[in-house]
Amino acid sequence: MVRRKTSVGITTGVKTWMVVSSETGEQRLEDVGKHSLMRRTGLPARDLRVLDPMLSHPSSILVRERAILVNLEHLKGIITSTEVLMINSSNPFFLLFLQDLLTRLTHQPPSPMSNDMNPGYEAKPPAMCGSEDSSQNVSHVKISEEVKADSPKMAPIAPKQLPFEFRALETFIESACRCLESETSRLEEEAYPALDELTSQLCTLNLERVRHIKSRLVALSGRVQKVADELEHLLDDDKDLAEMYLTEKLNASLLDQASLKEEYNSESEDTDQSDESNSEKYDKFPGLKLNVEELEMLLEAYFAQTNGILQRLFSLSEYVDDTEDYINMMLDDKRNELLQATIIFNTLNMILNAGIVVVGLFGMNIQIELFNGKPRQFWATTEIMREHDYWTSLEKPKE
């Protein structure tokens, strides 16, 4: 039964997603299929393959009409104007990210726009009996007095609340930068002592440690560079930045739908006036897209952070290169010493061989009487050796 369930889940593409709502800020688990997710977020099937945990894709941030697809390090999720969908995982970094996301969504300070509008509503005078001119004059006087009284208090303007999708995107990028920074700090703690030990003691074990550290350094630098490239790509393209304003696009579309309904219900409006109103509304919508300053400031802060991590990794890479140069100088020095010793031994061998040659040349003129003996001396020596062997064999004990 278990195998049948897993096979059905694989064929239908149903996965368990962690969903965080923008309205309540609560988390819940949902089993969502591939096709229902495509209808829910408006993403094509090729974009959903980026979120497949079985496939390895580089870090990327894809901006679409109704959603933002985020694939940064250990985080894979979809951000819409109303919710965040993430593949459920037991990774400690994912759990920490989920806690940060819930904290950021639930403990967000109230919007300053609501604070500014409350005094406006309180300033309106209640309906009073009397002439219309007197009531209008009294309301204007009261409003002007309240504006003058509140003008010094409204000097410090509170920061504007970010839309839901920007807060979620900021949590994604912040978690990825935190993960990369922690790995960089851990690599620095291991690399610098290992390199210093290699310079003091050159051995195979230290060389193997440095080789592993260098491979980790190259891989981590590539990951950080990919995140920095994605942020730089977004900063360079104002169109993608404008497309990331999902809440404003949703509000504008709802406003357009409401205005169209009002136009269809109203019978007193002329066709020319309706055309002019439609053109004004469509002119306002692109104006909202071009207001990307707050998003640029948000992304530039994390782009500067990734550049700082890249600078640390570059410094570590320079230290590794300097250590390699120092090791090569040490090896060259040892090699020169070996060459010098080889030259000395070869010189001594040549001198010894020259002495042997000289001695051999002079030894050819030495006269030895034994070498000039007669044949009877040879036979006498042979007889003596035979007698010695005979008596030696007699003295051996018989077995």
Short mmCIF file of N, CA and C in Angstrom, two decimals, residues 126-240:
data_model
loop_
_atom_site.label_atom_id
_atom_site.label_comp_id
_atom_site.label_asym_id
_atom_site.label_seq_id
_atom_site.Cartn_x
_atom_site.Cartn_y
_atom_site.Cartn_z
N PRO A 126 -19.04 66.71 12.56
CA PRO A 126 -20.31 66.01 12.45
C PRO A 126 -21.35 66.90 11.78
N ALA A 127 -22.40 66.26 11.32
CA ALA A 127 -23.48 66.99 10.64
C ALA A 127 -24.21 67.88 11.63
N MET A 128 -24.35 69.18 11.29
CA MET A 128 -24.99 70.16 12.18
C MET A 128 -26.17 70.79 11.46
N CYS A 129 -27.16 71.20 12.29
CA CYS A 129 -28.34 71.87 11.73
C CYS A 129 -28.00 73.30 11.44
N GLY A 130 -28.55 73.86 10.39
CA GLY A 130 -28.30 75.23 10.03
C GLY A 130 -28.09 75.35 8.56
N SER A 131 -27.62 76.50 8.13
CA SER A 131 -27.41 76.74 6.72
C SER A 131 -26.20 75.99 6.22
N GLU A 132 -26.14 75.71 4.94
CA GLU A 132 -25.03 74.97 4.35
C GLU A 132 -23.77 75.80 4.33
N ASP A 133 -23.88 77.11 4.12
CA ASP A 133 -22.68 77.95 4.07
C ASP A 133 -21.99 78.01 5.41
N SER A 134 -22.79 78.14 6.47
CA SER A 134 -22.17 78.22 7.80
C SER A 134 -21.51 76.91 8.18
N SER A 135 -22.14 75.78 7.83
CA SER A 135 -21.53 74.48 8.16
C SER A 135 -20.25 74.27 7.39
N GLN A 136 -20.19 74.70 6.14
CA GLN A 136 -18.96 74.54 5.36
C GLN A 136 -17.85 75.42 5.93
N ASN A 137 -18.19 76.65 6.31
CA ASN A 137 -17.17 77.55 6.88
C ASN A 137 -16.61 76.99 8.18
N VAL A 138 -17.48 76.46 9.02
CA VAL A 138 -17.03 75.90 10.30
C VAL A 138 -16.12 74.70 10.08
N SER A 139 -16.48 73.84 9.11
CA SER A 139 -15.65 72.65 8.84
C SER A 139 -14.29 73.05 8.31
N HIS A 140 -14.23 74.06 7.43
CA HIS A 140 -12.95 74.50 6.90
C HIS A 140 -12.08 75.08 8.00
N VAL A 141 -12.68 75.85 8.90
CA VAL A 141 -11.90 76.44 10.00
C VAL A 141 -11.34 75.37 10.91
N LYS A 142 -12.17 74.36 11.22
CA LYS A 142 -11.70 73.30 12.12
C LYS A 142 -10.59 72.48 11.48
N ILE A 143 -10.76 72.18 10.23
CA ILE A 143 -9.73 71.38 9.54
C ILE A 143 -8.42 72.14 9.47
N SER A 144 -8.46 73.44 9.15
CA SER A 144 -7.23 74.23 9.08
C SER A 144 -6.55 74.33 10.44
N GLU A 145 -7.35 74.49 11.51
CA GLU A 145 -6.76 74.57 12.84
C GLU A 145 -6.11 73.25 13.24
N GLU A 146 -6.75 72.12 12.92
CA GLU A 146 -6.18 70.83 13.27
C GLU A 146 -4.92 70.54 12.46
N VAL A 147 -4.91 70.94 11.21
CA VAL A 147 -3.70 70.74 10.40
C VAL A 147 -2.55 71.55 10.94
N LYS A 148 -2.80 72.81 11.36
CA LYS A 148 -1.74 73.63 11.95
C LYS A 148 -1.26 73.05 13.26
N ALA A 149 -2.18 72.50 14.05
CA ALA A 149 -1.79 71.94 15.35
C ALA A 149 -1.01 70.65 15.18
N ASP A 150 -1.35 69.86 14.16
CA ASP A 150 -0.67 68.58 13.97
C ASP A 150 0.57 68.68 13.11
N SER A 151 0.81 69.85 12.49
CA SER A 151 1.96 69.96 11.58
C SER A 151 3.29 69.74 12.29
N PRO A 152 3.58 70.26 13.51
CA PRO A 152 4.85 69.95 14.14
C PRO A 152 4.96 68.51 14.60
N LYS A 153 3.82 67.88 14.91
CA LYS A 153 3.88 66.50 15.35
C LYS A 153 4.15 65.55 14.19
N MET A 154 3.76 65.89 13.00
CA MET A 154 3.91 65.01 11.84
C MET A 154 5.25 65.18 11.15
N ALA A 155 6.16 65.92 11.77
CA ALA A 155 7.47 66.12 11.14
C ALA A 155 8.24 64.82 10.98
N PRO A 156 8.42 63.98 12.06
CA PRO A 156 9.12 62.72 11.88
C PRO A 156 8.23 61.70 11.19
N ILE A 157 8.51 61.38 9.95
CA ILE A 157 7.71 60.45 9.14
C ILE A 157 8.21 59.04 9.38
N ALA A 158 7.31 58.14 9.69
CA ALA A 158 7.68 56.74 9.92
C ALA A 158 8.02 56.07 8.60
N PRO A 159 8.88 55.03 8.63
CA PRO A 159 9.22 54.34 7.39
C PRO A 159 8.02 53.61 6.81
N LYS A 160 7.95 53.60 5.49
CA LYS A 160 6.83 52.99 4.81
C LYS A 160 6.90 51.48 4.92
N GLN A 161 5.76 50.87 5.15
CA GLN A 161 5.70 49.43 5.26
C GLN A 161 5.89 48.79 3.89
N LEU A 162 6.75 47.78 3.84
CA LEU A 162 7.01 47.08 2.58
C LEU A 162 5.85 46.16 2.25
N PRO A 163 5.58 45.93 0.97
CA PRO A 163 4.55 44.96 0.60
C PRO A 163 4.92 43.56 1.06
N PHE A 164 3.93 42.69 1.02
CA PHE A 164 4.13 41.33 1.50
C PHE A 164 5.20 40.61 0.70
N GLU A 165 5.16 40.76 -0.62
CA GLU A 165 6.13 40.02 -1.45
C GLU A 165 7.55 40.49 -1.21
N PHE A 166 7.75 41.76 -0.88
CA PHE A 166 9.10 42.26 -0.63
C PHE A 166 9.62 41.76 0.71
N ARG A 167 8.75 41.69 1.70
CA ARG A 167 9.18 41.15 3.00
C ARG A 167 9.55 39.68 2.88
N ALA A 168 8.76 38.93 2.12
CA ALA A 168 9.08 37.52 1.92
C ALA A 168 10.37 37.36 1.13
N LEU A 169 10.53 38.15 0.06
CA LEU A 169 11.76 38.08 -0.73
C LEU A 169 12.97 38.48 0.10
N GLU A 170 12.83 39.48 0.94
CA GLU A 170 13.94 39.89 1.79
C GLU A 170 14.34 38.78 2.75
N THR A 171 13.36 38.03 3.26
CA THR A 171 13.67 36.91 4.15
C THR A 171 14.40 35.81 3.40
N PHE A 172 14.00 35.55 2.17
CA PHE A 172 14.70 34.54 1.35
C PHE A 172 16.16 34.95 1.15
N ILE A 173 16.38 36.17 0.70
CA ILE A 173 17.74 36.61 0.40
C ILE A 173 18.58 36.69 1.67
N GLU A 174 17.98 37.16 2.74
CA GLU A 174 18.73 37.28 4.00
C GLU A 174 19.15 35.92 4.52
N SER A 175 18.27 34.93 4.42
CA SER A 175 18.62 33.58 4.86
C SER A 175 19.73 32.98 4.00
N ALA A 176 19.66 33.19 2.69
CA ALA A 176 20.71 32.68 1.81
C ALA A 176 22.05 33.36 2.10
N CYS A 177 22.04 34.68 2.31
CA CYS A 177 23.28 35.39 2.63
C CYS A 177 23.82 34.95 3.98
N ARG A 178 22.94 34.69 4.94
CA ARG A 178 23.39 34.22 6.24
C ARG A 178 24.05 32.84 6.13
N CYS A 179 23.47 31.98 5.32
CA CYS A 179 24.05 30.64 5.10
C CYS A 179 25.42 30.74 4.45
N LEU A 180 25.54 31.57 3.41
CA LEU A 180 26.82 31.73 2.73
C LEU A 180 27.87 32.37 3.64
N GLU A 181 27.43 33.30 4.46
CA GLU A 181 28.39 33.96 5.36
C GLU A 181 28.87 33.01 6.44
N SER A 182 27.98 32.16 6.95
CA SER A 182 28.41 31.18 7.95
C SER A 182 29.38 30.17 7.36
N GLU A 183 29.13 29.72 6.13
CA GLU A 183 30.07 28.80 5.49
C GLU A 183 31.41 29.48 5.22
N THR A 184 31.37 30.75 4.87
CA THR A 184 32.63 31.48 4.65
C THR A 184 33.42 31.61 5.94
N SER A 185 32.75 31.92 7.03
CA SER A 185 33.45 32.03 8.32
C SER A 185 34.03 30.69 8.75
N ARG A 186 33.27 29.62 8.54
CA ARG A 186 33.78 28.29 8.90
C ARG A 186 34.98 27.91 8.04
N LEU A 187 34.92 28.27 6.77
CA LEU A 187 36.05 27.96 5.88
C LEU A 187 37.28 28.76 6.28
N GLU A 188 37.10 30.01 6.66
CA GLU A 188 38.24 30.83 7.09
C GLU A 188 38.86 30.27 8.36
N GLU A 189 38.04 29.79 9.29
CA GLU A 189 38.57 29.23 10.53
C GLU A 189 39.39 27.98 10.28
N GLU A 190 39.06 27.23 9.25
CA GLU A 190 39.81 26.02 8.92
C GLU A 190 41.00 26.30 8.01
N ALA A 191 40.87 27.28 7.14
CA ALA A 191 41.87 27.47 6.09
C ALA A 191 43.14 28.13 6.62
N TYR A 192 43.00 29.22 7.35
CA TYR A 192 44.20 29.97 7.76
C TYR A 192 45.13 29.14 8.66
N PRO A 193 44.63 28.40 9.68
CA PRO A 193 45.56 27.56 10.45
C PRO A 193 46.19 26.44 9.62
N ALA A 194 45.40 25.85 8.70
CA ALA A 194 45.95 24.78 7.87
C ALA A 194 47.05 25.31 6.95
N LEU A 195 46.87 26.48 6.39
CA LEU A 195 47.90 27.06 5.53
C LEU A 195 49.15 27.42 6.31
N ASP A 196 48.97 27.96 7.51
CA ASP A 196 50.13 28.28 8.34
C ASP A 196 50.89 27.02 8.75
N GLU A 197 50.15 25.96 9.04
CA GLU A 197 50.81 24.70 9.41
C GLU A 197 51.54 24.10 8.22
N LEU A 198 50.99 24.28 7.02
CA LEU A 198 51.66 23.76 5.84
C LEU A 198 52.99 24.47 5.60
N THR A 199 53.03 25.75 5.83
CA THR A 199 54.29 26.49 5.64
C THR A 199 55.35 26.09 6.66
N SER A 200 54.91 25.71 7.86
CA SER A 200 55.88 25.30 8.89
C SER A 200 56.30 23.84 8.76
N GLN A 201 55.38 22.99 8.29
CA GLN A 201 55.68 21.56 8.15
C GLN A 201 55.09 21.06 6.85
N LEU A 202 55.95 20.80 5.90
CA LEU A 202 55.52 20.35 4.58
C LEU A 202 55.45 18.83 4.57
N CYS A 203 54.21 18.33 4.53
CA CYS A 203 54.01 16.88 4.51
C CYS A 203 52.78 16.56 3.67
N THR A 204 52.58 15.27 3.42
CA THR A 204 51.47 14.84 2.57
C THR A 204 50.11 15.12 3.21
N LEU A 205 50.00 14.95 4.52
CA LEU A 205 48.73 15.17 5.20
C LEU A 205 48.31 16.64 5.11
N ASN A 206 49.23 17.55 5.34
CA ASN A 206 48.90 18.97 5.24
C ASN A 206 48.57 19.38 3.81
N LEU A 207 49.26 18.80 2.85
CA LEU A 207 48.95 19.09 1.46
C LEU A 207 47.55 18.61 1.08
N GLU A 208 47.13 17.45 1.61
CA GLU A 208 45.80 16.94 1.33
C GLU A 208 44.73 17.83 1.96
N ARG A 209 44.98 18.32 3.16
CA ARG A 209 44.02 19.22 3.81
C ARG A 209 43.86 20.51 3.01
N VAL A 210 44.95 21.07 2.56
CA VAL A 210 44.89 22.30 1.78
C VAL A 210 44.19 22.08 0.45
N ARG A 211 44.37 20.90 -0.12
CA ARG A 211 43.69 20.61 -1.39
C ARG A 211 42.18 20.58 -1.20
N HIS A 212 41.70 19.96 -0.13
CA HIS A 212 40.26 19.94 0.14
C HIS A 212 39.74 21.36 0.41
N ILE A 213 40.51 22.14 1.14
CA ILE A 213 40.08 23.51 1.44
C ILE A 213 39.99 24.34 0.17
N LYS A 214 40.92 24.17 -0.73
CA LYS A 214 40.89 24.93 -1.97
C LYS A 214 39.70 24.54 -2.85
N SER A 215 39.37 23.25 -2.88
CA SER A 215 38.19 22.82 -3.65
C SER A 215 36.91 23.38 -3.06
N ARG A 216 36.80 23.41 -1.74
CA ARG A 216 35.64 24.03 -1.09
C ARG A 216 35.59 25.53 -1.37
N LEU A 217 36.74 26.17 -1.39
CA LEU A 217 36.80 27.60 -1.66
C LEU A 217 36.30 27.92 -3.07
N VAL A 218 36.70 27.12 -4.03
CA VAL A 218 36.27 27.36 -5.41
C VAL A 218 34.75 27.16 -5.54
N ALA A 219 34.23 26.09 -4.92
CA ALA A 219 32.79 25.83 -5.00
C ALA A 219 31.98 26.93 -4.31
N LEU A 220 32.42 27.35 -3.14
CA LEU A 220 31.69 28.40 -2.40
C LEU A 220 31.76 29.73 -3.13
N SER A 221 32.88 30.04 -3.73
CA SER A 221 32.99 31.29 -4.50
C SER A 221 32.04 31.29 -5.69
N GLY A 222 31.88 30.16 -6.34
CA GLY A 222 30.93 30.08 -7.45
C GLY A 222 29.50 30.28 -7.00
N ARG A 223 29.14 29.72 -5.85
CA ARG A 223 27.78 29.89 -5.34
C ARG A 223 27.49 31.34 -4.97
N VAL A 224 28.44 31.96 -4.28
CA VAL A 224 28.23 33.37 -3.89
C VAL A 224 28.19 34.27 -5.12
N GLN A 225 29.04 33.98 -6.10
CA GLN A 225 29.04 34.77 -7.33
C GLN A 225 27.72 34.64 -8.08
N LYS A 226 27.11 33.46 -8.04
CA LYS A 226 25.83 33.26 -8.72
C LYS A 226 24.73 34.08 -8.06
N VAL A 227 24.70 34.11 -6.72
CA VAL A 227 23.70 34.93 -6.01
C VAL A 227 23.91 36.41 -6.32
N ALA A 228 25.18 36.84 -6.31
CA ALA A 228 25.47 38.24 -6.62
C ALA A 228 25.07 38.59 -8.05
N ASP A 229 25.28 37.67 -8.99
CA ASP A 229 24.89 37.92 -10.38
C ASP A 229 23.37 38.05 -10.52
N GLU A 230 22.62 37.23 -9.77
CA GLU A 230 21.17 37.32 -9.84
C GLU A 230 20.69 38.66 -9.31
N LEU A 231 21.26 39.12 -8.20
CA LEU A 231 20.86 40.42 -7.66
C LEU A 231 21.26 41.55 -8.60
N GLU A 232 22.43 41.45 -9.20
CA GLU A 232 22.87 42.48 -10.13
C GLU A 232 21.99 42.51 -11.38
N HIS A 233 21.57 41.33 -11.82
CA HIS A 233 20.68 41.27 -12.99
C HIS A 233 19.35 41.96 -12.70
N LEU A 234 18.82 41.75 -11.51
CA LEU A 234 17.56 42.41 -11.14
C LEU A 234 17.74 43.92 -11.03
N LEU A 235 18.87 44.36 -10.47
CA LEU A 235 19.11 45.78 -10.32
C LEU A 235 19.30 46.48 -11.66
N ASP A 236 19.84 45.77 -12.63
CA ASP A 236 20.08 46.37 -13.95
C ASP A 236 18.83 46.43 -14.82
N ASP A 237 17.83 45.64 -14.48
CA ASP A 237 16.61 45.57 -15.31
C ASP A 237 15.45 46.18 -14.54
N ASP A 238 15.06 47.40 -14.90
CA ASP A 238 13.94 48.06 -14.23
C ASP A 238 12.61 47.38 -14.54
N LYS A 239 12.52 46.73 -15.67
CA LYS A 239 11.28 46.04 -16.02
C LYS A 239 11.01 44.89 -15.08
N ASP A 240 12.04 44.10 -14.76
CA ASP A 240 11.86 43.00 -13.80
C ASP A 240 11.53 43.54 -12.41
#
